[in-house]
Coordinates of C-alpha atoms in Angstrom, one line a residue:
M2 CA 126.4 155.5 -145.1
S3 CA 123.1 154.8 -143.2
K4 CA 122.7 155.2 -139.6
E5 CA 119.8 153.0 -139.4
K6 CA 120.2 150.4 -136.7
L7 CA 118.5 146.8 -136.4
R8 CA 116.9 146.7 -133.0
I9 CA 116.9 143.2 -131.5
A10 CA 115.4 142.2 -128.1
V11 CA 116.9 139.7 -125.9
Q12 CA 115.3 137.8 -122.4
K13 CA 117.1 140.7 -119.7
S14 CA 118.4 137.8 -117.5
G15 CA 118.5 134.1 -117.2
R16 CA 119.6 130.8 -119.5
L17 CA 118.4 132.7 -122.8
Y18 CA 119.8 135.8 -122.4
E19 CA 123.6 134.0 -122.1
D20 CA 123.0 132.0 -125.0
S21 CA 121.4 135.2 -126.9
I22 CA 124.6 136.9 -126.2
K23 CA 126.6 134.1 -127.3
I24 CA 125.4 133.4 -130.4
L25 CA 125.5 137.2 -131.5
K26 CA 129.1 137.1 -130.3
D27 CA 130.0 134.1 -132.2
A28 CA 128.7 136.0 -135.4
G29 CA 131.4 138.2 -134.5
I30 CA 129.1 141.1 -133.5
S31 CA 130.8 142.9 -130.5
I32 CA 128.3 144.4 -128.1
D33 CA 129.4 146.5 -125.0
N34 CA 127.2 144.9 -121.9
G35 CA 127.2 147.5 -119.1
K36 CA 125.5 145.9 -115.7
E37 CA 121.8 146.9 -115.4
Q38 CA 121.6 148.2 -119.0
L39 CA 118.6 148.4 -120.6
K40 CA 120.1 148.7 -123.9
A41 CA 123.6 148.6 -125.7
S42 CA 124.9 148.9 -129.1
S43 CA 127.5 146.9 -131.1
R44 CA 130.9 148.5 -131.9
N45 CA 130.8 146.3 -135.2
F46 CA 127.6 146.1 -136.7
P47 CA 124.5 148.2 -137.2
L48 CA 122.8 146.4 -134.1
E49 CA 121.0 147.9 -130.5
V50 CA 120.9 145.2 -128.3
M51 CA 117.2 145.9 -126.1
Y52 CA 116.9 144.0 -122.8
L53 CA 113.2 142.8 -122.1
R54 CA 111.0 141.0 -120.0
N55 CA 110.3 137.5 -122.2
G56 CA 106.5 137.7 -121.8
D57 CA 106.7 141.0 -123.0
I58 CA 108.8 140.7 -125.9
P59 CA 106.2 139.9 -128.5
Q60 CA 104.3 143.0 -128.0
Y61 CA 107.3 144.8 -128.5
L62 CA 107.4 143.1 -132.2
R63 CA 103.8 143.8 -132.9
D64 CA 104.2 147.3 -132.1
G65 CA 107.4 147.8 -133.7
V66 CA 109.4 149.1 -130.9
V67 CA 112.1 146.0 -131.7
D68 CA 112.4 145.0 -135.2
V69 CA 113.5 141.3 -134.2
A70 CA 114.0 139.6 -130.9
I71 CA 115.8 135.9 -129.9
I72 CA 112.8 134.6 -127.7
G73 CA 111.4 131.0 -126.8
E74 CA 109.3 129.4 -129.2
N75 CA 106.5 128.4 -126.9
V76 CA 106.2 132.4 -125.8
L77 CA 105.8 133.1 -129.3
I78 CA 103.0 130.3 -130.1
E79 CA 101.6 131.4 -126.2
K80 CA 101.7 135.7 -127.0
G81 CA 102.7 136.3 -130.8
Q82 CA 101.2 133.7 -134.0
D83 CA 100.8 136.5 -135.4
I84 CA 104.9 137.3 -135.3
I85 CA 107.1 136.1 -138.4
Q86 CA 109.5 133.3 -136.9
G87 CA 112.7 133.0 -138.6
E88 CA 115.8 131.0 -137.8
K89 CA 115.3 128.0 -135.1
L90 CA 118.4 129.1 -132.5
G91 CA 119.4 125.6 -131.4
F92 CA 119.8 126.2 -127.9
S93 CA 117.1 126.4 -124.8
K94 CA 115.1 123.7 -125.8
C95 CA 112.2 122.8 -124.0
R96 CA 108.3 121.1 -123.8
V97 CA 105.1 122.9 -122.4
S98 CA 103.5 119.8 -120.7
M99 CA 101.0 118.8 -118.9
A100 CA 101.6 116.9 -115.4
V101 CA 100.0 115.6 -112.5
P102 CA 100.5 114.5 -109.2
K103 CA 102.7 110.9 -109.1
S104 CA 99.4 109.9 -107.2
F105 CA 96.9 110.4 -110.4
K106 CA 96.2 107.2 -112.5
Y107 CA 96.8 108.6 -115.3
S108 CA 95.1 106.4 -118.7
G109 CA 94.9 108.7 -121.5
V110 CA 94.2 113.1 -122.1
K111 CA 90.2 111.9 -121.3
D112 CA 91.5 111.8 -117.9
L113 CA 91.7 115.8 -118.2
D114 CA 88.3 116.5 -118.4
G115 CA 86.6 118.7 -115.9
L116 CA 89.8 118.8 -113.7
K117 CA 91.2 122.4 -112.5
I118 CA 94.7 123.5 -114.6
A119 CA 96.9 126.0 -113.6
T120 CA 99.1 126.9 -116.1
S121 CA 101.1 130.2 -117.5
Y122 CA 99.9 129.2 -121.3
P123 CA 96.1 129.5 -121.4
N124 CA 96.4 130.4 -124.9
T125 CA 98.2 126.8 -125.7
V126 CA 96.1 124.6 -122.9
N127 CA 92.9 126.1 -124.7
A128 CA 94.0 125.1 -127.9
F129 CA 95.0 121.4 -127.1
L130 CA 91.7 121.2 -125.1
A131 CA 89.6 121.6 -127.6
E132 CA 92.0 120.1 -130.2
K133 CA 90.8 117.1 -127.9
G134 CA 87.4 117.4 -127.2
I135 CA 87.7 118.4 -123.1
S136 CA 86.9 120.8 -120.9
A137 CA 88.6 121.6 -118.2
D138 CA 88.8 125.0 -115.6
L139 CA 91.8 126.7 -116.2
H140 CA 93.5 129.1 -113.2
I141 CA 96.3 131.0 -114.5
I142 CA 99.3 131.6 -112.8
N143 CA 102.4 133.8 -113.4
G144 CA 105.5 131.7 -111.5
S145 CA 105.4 128.7 -109.3
V146 CA 102.9 126.7 -111.2
E147 CA 104.6 123.6 -109.7
I148 CA 103.3 124.2 -106.3
A149 CA 99.5 124.7 -107.6
P150 CA 98.5 120.8 -106.9
N151 CA 100.5 120.6 -103.2
I152 CA 98.3 123.8 -102.0
G153 CA 95.0 122.5 -103.6
L154 CA 94.6 125.2 -106.1
A155 CA 94.4 122.6 -109.4
D156 CA 94.6 119.3 -110.1
A157 CA 97.1 119.4 -112.8
I158 CA 99.7 121.7 -114.5
C159 CA 100.9 122.9 -117.4
D160 CA 103.8 124.3 -117.9
I161 CA 107.8 124.4 -119.6
V162 CA 109.7 121.2 -118.8
S163 CA 113.3 120.8 -119.7
S164 CA 115.0 117.8 -117.5
G165 CA 111.7 117.1 -116.0
S166 CA 113.7 117.8 -112.2
T167 CA 110.9 120.5 -111.1
L168 CA 108.4 118.5 -111.5
F169 CA 110.1 115.3 -109.6
K170 CA 110.8 117.8 -106.7
N171 CA 107.5 118.9 -106.2
G172 CA 105.6 115.1 -106.6
L173 CA 104.3 115.6 -110.1
K174 CA 104.7 113.4 -113.3
E175 CA 104.6 114.2 -117.1
V176 CA 101.8 113.3 -118.9
E177 CA 101.5 115.1 -122.1
V178 CA 103.5 117.0 -124.5
M179 CA 101.8 119.8 -125.9
L180 CA 104.8 121.3 -128.0
K181 CA 108.2 121.0 -128.5
S182 CA 110.3 124.7 -127.8
E183 CA 113.5 125.9 -128.7
A184 CA 114.9 129.9 -129.0
V185 CA 113.6 131.4 -132.3
L186 CA 114.7 134.4 -134.2
A187 CA 111.2 136.4 -134.0
I188 CA 110.8 139.5 -136.6
S189 CA 108.2 142.5 -136.2
P190 CA 105.6 142.8 -138.8
Q191 CA 106.6 146.6 -138.8
I192 CA 110.1 146.2 -139.9
S193 CA 111.4 148.6 -142.6
S194 CA 112.8 147.6 -146.0
E195 CA 116.0 149.7 -144.8
R196 CA 116.1 147.0 -141.4
K197 CA 115.2 144.3 -143.5
D198 CA 118.7 144.5 -145.1
I199 CA 120.4 144.5 -142.2
L200 CA 118.2 141.3 -141.0
A201 CA 119.7 139.7 -143.9
K202 CA 123.1 140.0 -143.1
L203 CA 122.5 139.1 -139.6
Q204 CA 121.0 135.8 -140.7
F205 CA 123.4 135.1 -142.9
R206 CA 126.0 135.3 -140.2
L207 CA 123.2 133.4 -137.7
K208 CA 122.7 130.7 -140.4
S209 CA 127.0 130.4 -140.5
V210 CA 127.1 129.7 -136.7
L211 CA 123.9 127.2 -136.6
N212 CA 125.5 125.5 -139.7
A213 CA 129.0 125.3 -137.8
R214 CA 127.3 124.0 -134.2
T215 CA 125.5 121.2 -136.0
S216 CA 128.6 119.8 -138.0
K217 CA 132.1 118.5 -137.5
Y218 CA 135.2 118.5 -139.4
I219 CA 136.9 115.3 -140.1
L220 CA 140.8 113.9 -141.6
L221 CA 141.4 110.4 -142.2
N222 CA 143.4 108.2 -144.1
A223 CA 142.3 105.6 -146.1
P224 CA 143.6 102.3 -148.1
N225 CA 142.9 103.4 -151.6
E226 CA 141.6 100.3 -152.7
K227 CA 138.9 101.1 -150.1
L228 CA 138.7 104.6 -151.0
N229 CA 135.1 104.7 -153.0
D230 CA 133.5 102.6 -149.8
I231 CA 134.8 105.8 -147.5
I232 CA 133.5 108.3 -149.9
K233 CA 129.9 107.1 -150.2
L234 CA 130.2 107.3 -146.5
L235 CA 131.1 110.9 -146.1
P236 CA 128.8 112.6 -148.8
G237 CA 130.6 116.1 -146.8
M238 CA 129.6 119.9 -148.3
R239 CA 130.0 119.4 -152.1
S240 CA 132.2 115.7 -152.1
P241 CA 135.4 115.5 -149.7
T242 CA 138.8 115.9 -150.7
V243 CA 141.0 113.4 -151.2
L244 CA 144.8 113.9 -151.2
P245 CA 147.4 111.2 -151.8
L246 CA 149.7 110.6 -148.9
A247 CA 153.3 110.1 -148.8
E248 CA 152.6 106.3 -148.3
E249 CA 151.5 104.7 -151.5
G250 CA 148.5 103.2 -151.5
W251 CA 147.1 105.5 -148.9
S252 CA 144.9 108.8 -149.2
S253 CA 144.2 111.7 -147.3
V254 CA 140.4 112.6 -146.9
H255 CA 139.1 115.7 -145.6
T256 CA 135.2 116.5 -145.0
V257 CA 132.2 117.6 -142.8
I258 CA 129.5 115.4 -141.5
N259 CA 126.4 116.1 -139.4
E260 CA 127.3 115.8 -136.0
E261 CA 123.9 113.5 -135.4
R262 CA 125.7 111.1 -137.8
F263 CA 129.0 111.7 -135.8
W264 CA 129.0 107.9 -134.0
E265 CA 127.7 106.0 -136.9
V266 CA 129.8 107.4 -139.8
I267 CA 133.4 106.7 -137.2
D268 CA 132.0 103.2 -136.7
E269 CA 131.4 103.1 -140.6
L270 CA 134.5 103.9 -141.5
K271 CA 136.5 101.6 -139.2
N272 CA 135.0 99.0 -140.8
C273 CA 136.0 100.2 -144.0
G274 CA 139.5 100.5 -142.8
A275 CA 140.2 104.4 -142.4
E276 CA 142.3 105.1 -139.7
G277 CA 143.8 108.2 -138.1
I278 CA 140.8 109.8 -137.5
L279 CA 140.8 113.0 -136.4
V280 CA 137.8 115.3 -135.8
A281 CA 137.8 118.9 -135.3
P282 CA 135.1 121.6 -134.0
I283 CA 133.9 124.3 -137.0
E284 CA 133.9 128.0 -135.7
K285 CA 131.9 128.8 -139.0
M286 CA 130.2 127.5 -141.7
V287 CA 129.9 129.5 -145.1
I288 CA 127.4 127.8 -147.4

C-alpha cells in the first residue's frame, strides 16, 4: 500500500479556516487538530493538512511544497494566476471592490482617473484600470486599507467586501465591483501522478458534499389526476420516485430539487394540489 499523502494547505485562522476544516469533515476526513500546530494528518484518509498564511499559499503551490489548497479565489487571481483552479467550494464569498468616501460625487469609473488608490490587491487593480484605460497612483497597504482616505493617504481604496459594514463604519461607499470571489480548491502544477489519484478521490468526496449543500430532498402527497403536472415541476436526479398511497387516488412523490428554486417550486406544487410537503436536508449526494 502506498504511503503517499496529499498535502493540502488551509488558512491557519479565521473564517476560511473554519469553513475549510468543516468541508473536509463533511467529506468524512478526520483531522487531529492540535492547538498551534503547523500541520496535522488525517486518521482515515491519505491527507496531510498544513496551516499557512493565506497570502503565502500561492507560492507554496507554485513551488510544490503543497499539492492543493483551499484558498480565496481573490488571492489566487492576485498572486497565482498560473495555478490551476479546481472546484469552487461555495463559502467565504466576497467581492473585490473599489470604494470612495461617501462625500465623493462618483458618476462613473472615469472618476478614478488620477486618484491615489490604497489597496492590498495591486495586480487586480492594475488589470482593472488598464482595461478601463485609467491611470491612478497605487499605494500598496497590507491590512487596514479602509482607514487610508480618513488619514489622507489615499482618495479611494480597493479591498475585499463581504457585508459592507466595514466600509460604512469608515465613511466609505462601494462604487465598482471588480470581481466576485469564493473559496476554491487550487492545485499545484508540481503535483505528482500518484498524488493526483488521491486528489481525484478527495474531489469526488467534495463534489458529493457540495451537491448535497445546494439540494433539498422533498416528499409530498399528490392527487393522481394532478400527478403528471407535479412531476413536470420535479425533474429530480433522474426522475421522481412515485409510490401509491393506501388512500386510493393518491401517490407519494419523492425527489431532489436545487435549493435556489426551493420556494418557487413549493408554491407551484401547492398550486397543483400537492399536500403534506416535507423538506429534508441531504448529507451527501453521489451522482
